[in-house]
PDB file of C-alpha atoms in Angstrom:
ATOM      1  CA  MET A   1     -66.559  75.903-137.059  1.00 45.00           C
ATOM      2  CA  ALA A   2     -65.179  74.304-133.997  1.00 46.00           C
ATOM      3  CA  ARG A   3     -62.488  76.668-133.557  1.00 48.00           C
ATOM      4  CA  LYS A   4     -64.778  79.648-133.743  1.00 47.00           C
ATOM      5  CA  THR A   5     -67.170  78.205-130.946  1.00 47.00           C
ATOM      6  CA  ASN A   6     -64.053  77.987-128.802  1.00 51.00           C
ATOM      7  CA  LYS A   7     -62.947  81.450-129.023  1.00 48.00           C
ATOM      8  CA  LYS A   8     -66.571  82.755-128.337  1.00 49.00           C
ATOM      9  CA  THR A   9     -66.793  80.569-125.201  1.00 47.00           C
ATOM     10  CA  SER A  10     -63.530  81.464-123.972  1.00 47.00           C
ATOM     11  CA  LYS A  11     -64.363  85.175-124.287  1.00 47.00           C
ATOM     12  CA  LYS A  12     -67.579  84.717-122.348  1.00 47.00           C
ATOM     13  CA  VAL A  13     -65.903  82.805-119.559  1.00 45.00           C
ATOM     14  CA  SER A  14     -63.269  85.654-119.337  1.00 48.00           C
ATOM     15  CA  ALA A  15     -65.789  88.172-119.332  1.00 47.00           C
ATOM     16  CA  LYS A  16     -67.690  86.301-116.450  1.00 47.00           C
ATOM     17  CA  ALA A  17     -64.672  85.796-114.345  1.00 46.00           C
ATOM     18  CA  SER A  18     -63.654  89.410-114.559  1.00 46.00           C
ATOM     19  CA  LYS A  19     -67.184  90.445-113.225  1.00 49.00           C
ATOM     20  CA  LYS A  20     -67.103  87.922-110.417  1.00 49.00           C
ATOM     21  CA  SER A  21     -63.385  88.623-109.606  1.00 47.00           C
ATOM     22  CA  PRO A  22     -63.442  92.260-108.128  1.00 50.00           C
ATOM     23  CA  ARG A  23     -60.016  94.198-108.482  1.00 53.00           C
ATOM     24  CA  LYS A  24     -58.017  94.144-105.373  1.00 49.00           C
ATOM     25  CA  ALA A  25     -56.766  97.379-103.900  1.00 50.00           C
ATOM     26  CA  VAL A  26     -52.754  97.438-103.737  1.00 47.00           C
ATOM     27  CA  PRO A  27     -51.864  97.726-100.185  1.00 47.00           C
ATOM     28  CA  LYS A  28     -49.899 100.855 -99.024  1.00 48.00           C
ATOM     29  CA  ALA A  29     -46.459 100.583 -97.545  1.00 46.00           C
ATOM     30  CA  GLY A  30     -46.648  98.644 -94.122  1.00 45.00           C
ATOM     31  CA  GLY A  31     -49.815  96.797 -95.226  1.00 45.00           C
ATOM     32  CA  THR A  32     -52.134  99.583 -93.821  1.00 43.00           C
ATOM     33  CA  LYS A  33     -54.479 102.202 -95.510  1.00 44.00           C
ATOM     34  CA  ALA A  34     -52.611 105.540 -96.078  1.00 44.00           C
ATOM     35  CA  VAL A  35     -54.054 107.980 -93.801  1.00 42.00           C
ATOM     36  CA  SER A  36     -53.605 111.818 -94.018  1.00 41.00           C
ATOM     37  CA  PRO A  37     -51.084 113.326 -91.558  1.00 40.00           C
ATOM     38  CA  ARG A  38     -53.714 115.848 -90.861  1.00 39.00           C
ATOM     39  CA  ALA A  39     -56.263 113.355 -90.021  1.00 40.00           C
ATOM     40  CA  LYS A  40     -53.927 111.854 -87.288  1.00 41.00           C
ATOM     41  CA  THR A  41     -53.078 115.367 -85.865  1.00 37.00           C
ATOM     42  CA  PRO A  42     -55.282 116.887 -83.189  1.00 38.00           C
ATOM     43  CA  LEU A  43     -56.962 120.112 -84.498  1.00 32.00           C
ATOM     44  CA  ASN A  44     -55.339 122.277 -81.847  1.00 36.00           C
ATOM     45  CA  LYS A  45     -51.915 120.919 -83.211  1.00 36.00           C
ATOM     46  CA  ILE A  46     -52.072 121.516 -86.830  1.00 30.00           C
ATOM     47  CA  PRO A  47     -49.918 124.359 -87.926  1.00 35.00           C
ATOM     48  CA  LEU A  48     -51.839 127.261 -89.600  1.00 33.00           C
ATOM     49  CA  ASN A  49     -50.239 129.483 -92.543  1.00 34.00           C
ATOM     50  CA  LYS A  50     -50.264 132.920 -90.858  1.00 36.00           C
ATOM     51  CA  THR A  51     -51.079 135.893 -92.513  1.00 35.00           C
ATOM     52  CA  PRO A  52     -48.976 138.986 -92.086  1.00 38.00           C
ATOM     53  CA  ALA A  53     -51.578 140.398 -89.789  1.00 40.00           C
ATOM     54  CA  ALA A  54     -51.482 137.303 -87.749  1.00 37.00           C
ATOM     55  CA  GLU A  55     -47.564 137.413 -87.555  1.00 40.00           C
ATOM     56  CA  LYS A  56     -47.803 140.636 -86.130  1.00 42.00           C
ATOM     57  CA  ALA A  57     -50.309 139.873 -83.622  1.00 41.00           C
ATOM     58  CA  ALA A  58     -47.943 137.135 -82.702  1.00 38.00           C
ATOM     59  CA  GLY A  59     -45.123 139.340 -81.833  1.00 40.00           C
ATOM     60  CA  LYS A  60     -43.391 139.465 -85.062  1.00 46.00           C
ATOM     61  CA  THR A  61     -43.258 143.345 -85.097  1.00 47.00           C
ATOM     62  CA  HIS A  62     -41.425 143.340 -81.795  1.00 56.00           C
ATOM     63  CA  ALA A  63     -38.449 141.551 -82.824  1.00 77.00           C
ATOM     64  CA  LEU A  64     -36.250 144.440 -81.428  1.00 90.00           C
ATOM     65  CA  ALA A  65     -35.200 144.247 -77.619  1.00 94.00           C
ATOM     66  CA  GLU A  66     -33.277 146.260 -75.111  1.00 95.00           C
ATOM     67  CA  GLY A  67     -29.517 145.564 -75.055  1.00 95.00           C
ATOM     68  CA  MET A  68     -29.427 144.691 -78.923  1.00 96.00           C
ATOM     69  CA  ALA A  69     -27.052 146.751 -81.372  1.00 97.00           C
ATOM     70  CA  ALA A  70     -29.547 149.367 -82.989  1.00 98.00           C
ATOM     71  CA  PRO A  71     -30.140 148.645 -86.632  1.00 97.00           C
ATOM     72  CA  THR A  72     -28.324 150.663 -89.003  1.00 97.00           C
ATOM     73  CA  PHE A  73     -30.213 153.174 -91.316  1.00 98.00           C
ATOM     74  CA  ARG A  74     -29.686 156.008 -93.883  1.00 97.00           C
ATOM     75  CA  LEU A  75     -32.696 158.254 -94.329  1.00 98.00           C
ATOM     76  CA  SER A  76     -33.729 161.470 -95.941  1.00 97.00           C
ATOM     77  CA  ARG A  77     -34.170 164.470 -93.726  1.00 96.00           C
ATOM     78  CA  ASP A  78     -36.748 167.321 -93.847  1.00 95.00           C
ATOM     79  CA  ASP A  79     -34.105 169.758 -95.054  1.00 93.00           C
ATOM     80  CA  GLY A  80     -33.148 167.359 -97.993  1.00 93.00           C
ATOM     81  CA  SER A  81     -29.963 165.961 -96.504  1.00 96.00           C
ATOM     82  CA  SER A  82     -29.509 162.503 -95.413  1.00 97.00           C
ATOM     83  CA  VAL A  83     -28.997 161.234 -91.800  1.00 98.00           C
ATOM     84  CA  SER A  84     -27.655 157.761 -90.650  1.00 98.00           C
ATOM     85  CA  LEU A  85     -26.997 155.963 -87.302  1.00 97.00           C
ATOM     86  CA  LYS A  86     -23.457 156.411 -87.444  1.00 96.00           C
ATOM     87  CA  ASP A  87     -23.807 160.449 -87.510  1.00 97.00           C
ATOM     88  CA  PHE A  88     -24.664 160.007 -83.921  1.00 97.00           C
ATOM     89  CA  ALA A  89     -21.918 157.705 -82.522  1.00 96.00           C
ATOM     90  CA  GLY A  90     -20.483 158.904 -79.278  1.00 96.00           C
ATOM     91  CA  ARG A  91     -23.684 160.223 -77.973  1.00 96.00           C
ATOM     92  CA  ASN A  92     -27.091 159.140 -76.953  1.00 98.00           C
ATOM     93  CA  LEU A  93     -29.867 159.189 -79.530  1.00 98.00           C
ATOM     94  CA  VAL A  94     -33.718 159.280 -79.295  1.00 98.00           C
ATOM     95  CA  LEU A  95     -35.744 157.778 -82.122  1.00 98.00           C
ATOM     96  CA  TYR A  96     -39.417 158.566 -81.836  1.00 98.00           C
ATOM     97  CA  PHE A  97     -41.518 157.246 -84.392  1.00 98.00           C
ATOM     98  CA  TYR A  98     -44.886 158.932 -85.002  1.00 98.00           C
ATOM     99  CA  PRO A  99     -47.736 157.942 -87.360  1.00 97.00           C
ATOM    100  CA  ARG A 100     -48.109 161.040 -89.431  1.00 97.00           C
ATOM    101  CA  ALA A 101     -46.961 164.632 -89.832  1.00 98.00           C
ATOM    102  CA  ASP A 102     -49.162 167.468 -88.885  1.00 97.00           C
ATOM    103  CA  THR A 103     -51.824 165.538 -87.140  1.00 97.00           C
ATOM    104  CA  PRO A 104     -53.027 166.578 -83.520  1.00 97.00           C
ATOM    105  CA  GLY A 105     -50.994 163.870 -81.522  1.00 97.00           C
ATOM    106  CA  CYS A 106     -47.988 163.980 -83.652  1.00 98.00           C
ATOM    107  CA  THR A 107     -47.929 167.899 -83.668  1.00 98.00           C
ATOM    108  CA  LEU A 108     -48.168 167.768 -79.927  1.00 98.00           C
ATOM    109  CA  GLU A 109     -45.260 165.150 -79.489  1.00 98.00           C
ATOM    110  CA  ALA A 110     -43.000 167.134 -81.933  1.00 98.00           C
ATOM    111  CA  ALA A 111     -43.540 170.247 -80.058  1.00 98.00           C
ATOM    112  CA  ASP A 112     -42.866 168.621 -76.686  1.00 98.00           C
ATOM    113  CA  PHE A 113     -39.456 167.402 -77.929  1.00 98.00           C
ATOM    114  CA  THR A 114     -38.773 170.907 -79.470  1.00 98.00           C
ATOM    115  CA  ARG A 115     -39.647 172.483 -76.197  1.00 98.00           C
ATOM    116  CA  LEU A 116     -37.255 170.293 -74.271  1.00 98.00           C
ATOM    117  CA  ALA A 117     -34.449 170.111 -77.136  1.00 98.00           C
ATOM    118  CA  SER A 118     -31.966 172.195 -75.059  1.00 97.00           C
ATOM    119  CA  ARG A 119     -32.221 169.941 -72.066  1.00 97.00           C
ATOM    120  CA  PHE A 120     -31.814 166.899 -74.310  1.00 98.00           C
ATOM    121  CA  GLU A 121     -28.713 168.693 -75.656  1.00 97.00           C
ATOM    122  CA  ALA A 122     -27.324 169.243 -72.291  1.00 96.00           C
ATOM    123  CA  ALA A 123     -27.541 165.475 -71.672  1.00 96.00           C
ATOM    124  CA  ASP A 124     -25.681 164.931 -74.747  1.00 96.00           C
ATOM    125  CA  THR A 125     -28.563 163.435 -76.457  1.00 98.00           C
ATOM    126  CA  ALA A 126     -29.810 164.027 -80.079  1.00 98.00           C
ATOM    127  CA  ILE A 127     -33.536 163.598 -81.164  1.00 98.00           C
ATOM    128  CA  LEU A 128     -34.662 162.167 -84.427  1.00 98.00           C
ATOM    129  CA  GLY A 129     -38.327 161.971 -85.212  1.00 98.00           C
ATOM    130  CA  VAL A 130     -39.099 159.218 -88.109  1.00 98.00           C
ATOM    131  CA  SER A 131     -42.153 158.729 -90.017  1.00 98.00           C
ATOM    132  CA  ALA A 132     -43.401 157.416 -93.642  1.00 98.00           C
ATOM    133  CA  ASP A 133     -44.216 160.813 -94.808  1.00 98.00           C
ATOM    134  CA  PRO A 134     -42.395 162.031 -97.890  1.00 97.00           C
ATOM    135  CA  GLN A 135     -39.664 164.669 -97.362  1.00 96.00           C
ATOM    136  CA  ALA A 136     -41.604 167.589 -98.550  1.00 96.00           C
ATOM    137  CA  ALA A 137     -44.338 167.002 -96.018  1.00 97.00           C
ATOM    138  CA  LEU A 138     -41.821 166.878 -93.293  1.00 98.00           C
ATOM    139  CA  GLN A 139     -40.345 170.148 -94.485  1.00 97.00           C
ATOM    140  CA  ARG A 140     -43.982 171.847 -94.334  1.00 97.00           C
ATOM    141  CA  PHE A 141     -44.761 170.202 -90.839  1.00 98.00           C
ATOM    142  CA  ARG A 142     -41.450 171.706 -89.358  1.00 97.00           C
ATOM    143  CA  LYS A 143     -41.741 175.097 -90.754  1.00 97.00           C
ATOM    144  CA  LYS A 144     -45.451 175.432 -89.925  1.00 98.00           C
ATOM    145  CA  HIS A 145     -44.994 174.357 -86.141  1.00 98.00           C
ATOM    146  CA  ALA A 146     -41.522 176.054 -85.750  1.00 98.00           C
ATOM    147  CA  LEU A 147     -39.768 172.614 -84.821  1.00 98.00           C
ATOM    148  CA  SER A 148     -36.230 172.574 -83.956  1.00 96.00           C
ATOM    149  CA  ILE A 149     -35.755 168.798 -83.896  1.00 97.00           C
ATOM    150  CA  ALA A 150     -34.495 166.783 -87.049  1.00 97.00           C
ATOM    151  CA  LEU A 151     -37.104 164.648 -88.918  1.00 98.00           C
ATOM    152  CA  ALA A 152     -36.516 161.815 -91.221  1.00 98.00           C
ATOM    153  CA  SER A 153     -38.773 160.052 -93.789  1.00 98.00           C
ATOM    154  CA  ASP A 154     -38.870 156.324 -94.371  1.00 98.00           C
ATOM    155  CA  GLU A 155     -41.209 155.838 -97.145  1.00 97.00           C
ATOM    156  CA  THR A 156     -39.952 152.274 -98.117  1.00 96.00           C
ATOM    157  CA  HIS A 157     -40.637 151.199 -94.466  1.00 97.00           C
ATOM    158  CA  ALA A 158     -37.436 149.357 -94.457  1.00 97.00           C
ATOM    159  CA  MET A 159     -36.000 151.119 -91.346  1.00 97.00           C
ATOM    160  CA  LEU A 160     -39.648 151.146 -89.535  1.00 97.00           C
ATOM    161  CA  GLU A 161     -39.882 147.232 -90.186  1.00 96.00           C
ATOM    162  CA  ALA A 162     -36.205 146.880 -88.778  1.00 96.00           C
ATOM    163  CA  TYR A 163     -37.321 148.622 -85.754  1.00 97.00           C
ATOM    164  CA  GLY A 164     -40.468 146.798 -85.174  1.00 95.00           C
ATOM    165  CA  VAL A 165     -42.604 149.812 -85.393  1.00 97.00           C
ATOM    166  CA  TRP A 166     -44.693 149.156 -88.830  1.00 96.00           C
ATOM    167  CA  GLY A 167     -47.551 147.032 -88.073  1.00 93.00           C
ATOM    168  CA  GLU A 168     -51.395 146.423 -87.936  1.00 90.00           C
ATOM    169  CA  LYS A 169     -53.333 149.228 -86.136  1.00 85.00           C
ATOM    170  CA  THR A 170     -56.963 149.730 -85.522  1.00 80.00           C
ATOM    171  CA  PHE A 171     -58.833 153.152 -85.609  1.00 77.00           C
ATOM    172  CA  MET A 172     -62.451 153.760 -85.604  1.00 81.00           C
ATOM    173  CA  GLY A 173     -63.286 150.221 -86.545  1.00 84.00           C
ATOM    174  CA  ARG A 174     -60.683 150.183 -89.519  1.00 84.00           C
ATOM    175  CA  THR A 175     -57.937 147.990 -89.694  1.00 89.00           C
ATOM    176  CA  PHE A 176     -54.758 149.060 -91.467  1.00 83.00           C
ATOM    177  CA  ASP A 177     -50.971 148.993 -91.452  1.00 94.00           C
ATOM    178  CA  GLY A 178     -49.022 151.997 -90.240  1.00 95.00           C
ATOM    179  CA  ILE A 179     -46.535 153.210 -87.658  1.00 97.00           C
ATOM    180  CA  LEU A 180     -46.956 152.174 -83.908  1.00 96.00           C
ATOM    181  CA  ARG A 181     -46.040 155.147 -81.974  1.00 97.00           C
ATOM    182  CA  THR A 182     -42.660 154.102 -80.477  1.00 98.00           C
ATOM    183  CA  THR A 183     -39.494 155.635 -78.965  1.00 98.00           C
ATOM    184  CA  VAL A 184     -36.258 154.049 -78.969  1.00 98.00           C
ATOM    185  CA  TRP A 185     -33.047 155.150 -76.725  1.00 98.00           C
ATOM    186  CA  ILE A 186     -29.832 154.180 -78.301  1.00 98.00           C
ATOM    187  CA  ASP A 187     -26.616 154.870 -76.348  1.00 97.00           C
ATOM    188  CA  PRO A 188     -23.414 156.250 -77.600  1.00 96.00           C
ATOM    189  CA  LYS A 189     -22.020 152.695 -78.335  1.00 96.00           C
ATOM    190  CA  GLY A 190     -25.126 151.936 -80.429  1.00 97.00           C
ATOM    191  CA  LYS A 191     -26.968 149.725 -78.100  1.00 97.00           C
ATOM    192  CA  ILE A 192     -30.613 150.064 -77.358  1.00 98.00           C
ATOM    193  CA  VAL A 193     -31.090 151.203 -73.702  1.00 97.00           C
ATOM    194  CA  ARG A 194     -34.919 151.274 -73.630  1.00 97.00           C
ATOM    195  CA  ILE A 195     -37.946 150.989 -75.775  1.00 98.00           C
ATOM    196  CA  TRP A 196     -41.111 152.747 -75.267  1.00 98.00           C
ATOM    197  CA  ARG A 197     -44.055 151.172 -77.125  1.00 96.00           C
ATOM    198  CA  ASN A 198     -47.674 152.170 -77.530  1.00 94.00           C
ATOM    199  CA  VAL A 199     -46.669 155.745 -76.497  1.00 97.00           C
ATOM    200  CA  LYS A 200     -49.199 158.012 -74.810  1.00 97.00           C
ATOM    201  CA  VAL A 201     -48.019 161.661 -75.976  1.00 98.00           C
ATOM    202  CA  ALA A 202     -48.904 163.598 -72.833  1.00 97.00           C
ATOM    203  CA  GLY A 203     -45.754 163.859 -70.730  1.00 97.00           C
ATOM    204  CA  HIS A 204     -43.790 161.351 -72.958  1.00 98.00           C
ATOM    205  CA  ALA A 205     -40.957 163.593 -73.925  1.00 98.00           C
ATOM    206  CA  GLU A 206     -40.423 164.608 -70.105  1.00 98.00           C
ATOM    207  CA  ALA A 207     -40.388 160.864 -69.166  1.00 98.00           C
ATOM    208  CA  VAL A 208     -37.900 160.236 -71.854  1.00 98.00           C
ATOM    209  CA  LEU A 209     -35.552 162.947 -70.708  1.00 98.00           C
ATOM    210  CA  ASP A 210     -35.924 161.834 -66.952  1.00 97.00           C
ATOM    211  CA  ALA A 211     -34.908 158.265 -67.978  1.00 97.00           C
ATOM    212  CA  ILE A 212     -31.677 159.496 -69.706  1.00 96.00           C
ATOM    213  CA  ARG A 213     -30.738 162.150 -67.018  1.00 93.00           C
ATOM    214  CA  GLY A 214     -31.219 159.389 -64.340  1.00 88.00           C
ATOM    215  CA  VAL A 215     -28.542 157.536 -66.101  1.00 84.00           C
ATOM    216  CA  PHE A 216     -26.066 160.204 -67.530  1.00 70.00           C
ATOM    217  CA  SER A 217     -26.579 162.810 -64.719  1.00 62.00           C
TER     218      SER A 217
END
């Protein structure tokens, strides 16, 4: 009987001891309480996970710069053939990027480059309009407006992104991704001479021609 009483007593004592002795927290390395790195960093210093739109707003779409080698490309043309950067080696190339075939601003721009095509040719300069329209749409566009300049299609956006002209746009309160109206002048050695961004169509083709003639006249 004595042994049974001792076991019960020892269990009660052990239970009381566990209640009176709270569990001690194990100290973190260095003997201080761990603190979240974000808690120590001022709010204006915390790096944010940028969305594609934020990256574009921060200038990611403008990676291309004057003096750089022009990115290579191979695209489908309006007539069903293909066109590449190396096809223009040894002469100037004006790449003009426009949002959509057969819309008012894009039609005016294409008509202006067509009107001045012979003068660009005299300045040893080729013209290539590029959009994300399918090849069939470009063919209709060229035929409808009797365009003499070449048009190329980049439905994958790979070349458009390489040239920094595919980005976030806003129109009538709506935000979307599309082509930023841009013109790039590439010299006979494949170097970028000048980039016109946020192009205003009126008078633009003349301004590009004047810039080229000012160097090569």
